Each structure stands twice: as structure tokens, then as C-alpha cells.
Amino acid sequence: MPSAATESVFKALADPTRRAVFEQLSRGEMTVGALVERFPLSQPAMSQHLSALRAAGLVAQRKEGRHSYYRIEPRGLKPLADWVDRYRAFWPGKLEKLRSVLKEMEP
Amino acid sequence: MNDRESTRAGAGASKTATDEAGELLFECELSDPPEKVWKALTTPKLVAAWLSAIDFRAEVGARFRVEDESVGTVECTVLAIEPLREIRYAWRERGPDVRESVVTFSLMPTIQRGTLLRIVHERAPQNAVHVPSARAAAGAVCAQTRSWRWAA
């Protein structure tokens, strides 16, 4: 069933920079400062990307003292995985139907 | 969730690949020539038969619906047509929110006088008008220039 969560996951991951940040976090949690060191982004820009990833349920944050640590939220990918599964079944089925239609058509 | 599967068994084979960067690609070798496949992709009665499309018209801007139990009701708009080569639609699933994606069908003639049909289904492109053509997208998949992976 389509849901609000899937839409923001799609949008969040459509941006290549956010995808790269997401991949970086998949290797272990990091602070914003550590992330900023790895990417050619200002802290505000990085924070914005992290907000989008959090809003999409892809990334979670925890605070320890003065630091905020960001980590991957693996369940956040589920709606996307469901979408992929759905269409991986859908299109081959349509291609089979297309083949039948082509067969029925005049040469 | 980094998975890539392909099966190839000669003529008539199809291949499915998932490009981690946000699109699904399906390829199919058909023994029919491109002109005939193009007809099947653009004649309303035929598109209704294989895609379960209602009110399809091969015209840029035309709106139609796809009804299927696995994906529900999908609202589509024809975005681009390159005769005998490519047709692209906006693909909007109905639900509590709008989920946009873009589907592109592209045809390439094969040496055996058949057609290589590619379907690229892209998620949430930044700007539907500037979506790269299926050939470029498929080329990028083949070249594996993208190294990003889903976290498991």
C-alpha cells in the first residue's frame, strides 16, 4: 500500500549527496562534524541533508553529551524495498502480456 | 539490499537488473521488428490489452490510467515520444500521498531484425523533464559507474 513514508524515502534518496551520506553512515554512526570532514559541504548544508534523511526515517540520531550521533535506520528502507519487489514482479508480467499481444498481431 | 540478477538464455530472454541509484531496468529481446513493437506500445487498444491501460493515447500530455491488482490504480501522463524509439510516462500511484516515478520504454533494432526492448522505471527523478533517456540510464547501469549500495 502506498504511504507517506515511501514518498519521502524516494525523494530523500533521489539526491546523490544524500545517498552518499547515507552510504557513509551505513559504515558506522558519525557526528555531523565528522561527516562534514568527509564531504565538501558546510555544516548547515550537511544538517539539512541529515534532516531530510531523518524525516524519511532513514537515519536516526542520538545525543551523548554535546554530540549528536547519526546512524542508519535500516527499517527505513523497507517501503522502498517493497516498491522494488512490487515492480520487479509487475514489469516482467507486463512483458509477457506484451509478447502475447505481439503474437496475436498481424505480421 | 544490493542485488543484481540477470538471466540470459538466448533469443526471447529477459534480464532484470536493479540499479542501486534508484531505478529498475528490464530488458527483453523480441523477435518482432521495432515497427511492430512500436505499434504495440502506442496503439490504445493494444496498450489496453497488455498494460491494462485505460484511455491511453500516444500523445505528449495525454493522461491515462493503469489498473492492476498488484499496483492498484496508477495515474499516468505521457511525457515524451520519440517515434519508433522511446516513449516515457509519468507514473503516479494513488494513495494517501502521491508517489511519482517515471517509466521509459526504449526500442533498439537487433541484427536478427528483432527488437531489444528496455523498460527503465526511475523513482522520483529531480525533474521529470530532464530525466536522462533510457539509453543513458541503461548505459550507466552496464558501466556500473555507481558504487552506492543499500545498507542491509
PDB file of N, CA and C in Angstrom, chain B residues 9 14 16 18 40 48 56 92 108 112 124 139:
ATOM      1  N   ALA B   9      19.163 -16.424 -21.758  1.00  0.00           N
ATOM      2  CA  ALA B   9      19.078 -17.758 -22.359  1.00  0.00           C
ATOM      3  C   ALA B   9      18.888 -17.644 -23.852  1.00  0.00           C
ATOM      4  N   SER B  14      14.834 -12.373 -21.140  1.00  0.00           N
ATOM      5  CA  SER B  14      14.703 -11.061 -20.482  1.00  0.00           C
ATOM      6  C   SER B  14      15.723 -10.969 -19.368  1.00  0.00           C
ATOM      7  N   THR B  16      16.595  -8.707 -15.751  1.00  0.00           N
ATOM      8  CA  THR B  16      16.152  -7.715 -14.779  1.00  0.00           C
ATOM      9  C   THR B  16      17.361  -7.270 -13.995  1.00  0.00           C
ATOM     10  N   THR B  18      18.631  -4.344 -10.955  1.00  0.00           N
ATOM     11  CA  THR B  18      18.248  -3.243 -10.094  1.00  0.00           C
ATOM     12  C   THR B  18      19.440  -2.326  -9.974  1.00  0.00           C
ATOM     13  N   ALA B  40       2.573  -1.847 -30.866  1.00  0.00           N
ATOM     14  CA  ALA B  40       2.008  -2.429 -29.633  1.00  0.00           C
ATOM     15  C   ALA B  40       2.152  -1.479 -28.455  1.00  0.00           C
ATOM     16  N   ALA B  48      -4.066  -1.188 -23.986  1.00  0.00           N
ATOM     17  CA  ALA B  48      -5.093  -1.598 -23.017  1.00  0.00           C
ATOM     18  C   ALA B  48      -4.956  -3.085 -22.727  1.00  0.00           C
ATOM     19  N   PHE B  56      -5.609   5.345 -22.852  1.00  0.00           N
ATOM     20  CA  PHE B  56      -4.261   5.635 -23.358  1.00  0.00           C
ATOM     21  C   PHE B  56      -4.319   6.290 -24.727  1.00  0.00           C
ATOM     22  N   ARG B  92       2.199   7.673 -11.502  1.00  0.00           N
ATOM     23  CA  ARG B  92       1.819   8.180 -10.176  1.00  0.00           C
ATOM     24  C   ARG B  92       0.875   7.208  -9.482  1.00  0.00           C
ATOM     25  N   MET B 108      15.404  -0.802 -29.556  1.00  0.00           N
ATOM     26  CA  MET B 108      16.598  -0.778 -30.390  1.00  0.00           C
ATOM     27  C   MET B 108      16.525  -1.970 -31.323  1.00  0.00           C
ATOM     28  N   GLN B 112      19.250  -9.494 -35.666  1.00  0.00           N
ATOM     29  CA  GLN B 112      18.328 -10.547 -36.129  1.00  0.00           C
ATOM     30  C   GLN B 112      16.998  -9.977 -36.604  1.00  0.00           C
ATOM     31  N   ALA B 124      11.290   8.925  -8.381  1.00  0.00           N
ATOM     32  CA  ALA B 124      11.409  10.342  -8.016  1.00  0.00           C
ATOM     33  C   ALA B 124      12.568  11.080  -8.676  1.00  0.00           C
ATOM     34  N   GLY B 139      23.019   2.498 -20.082  1.00  0.00           N
ATOM     35  CA  GLY B 139      24.469   2.516 -20.261  1.00  0.00           C
ATOM     36  C   GLY B 139      25.159   2.673 -18.930  1.00  0.00           C
TER      37      GLY B 139
END
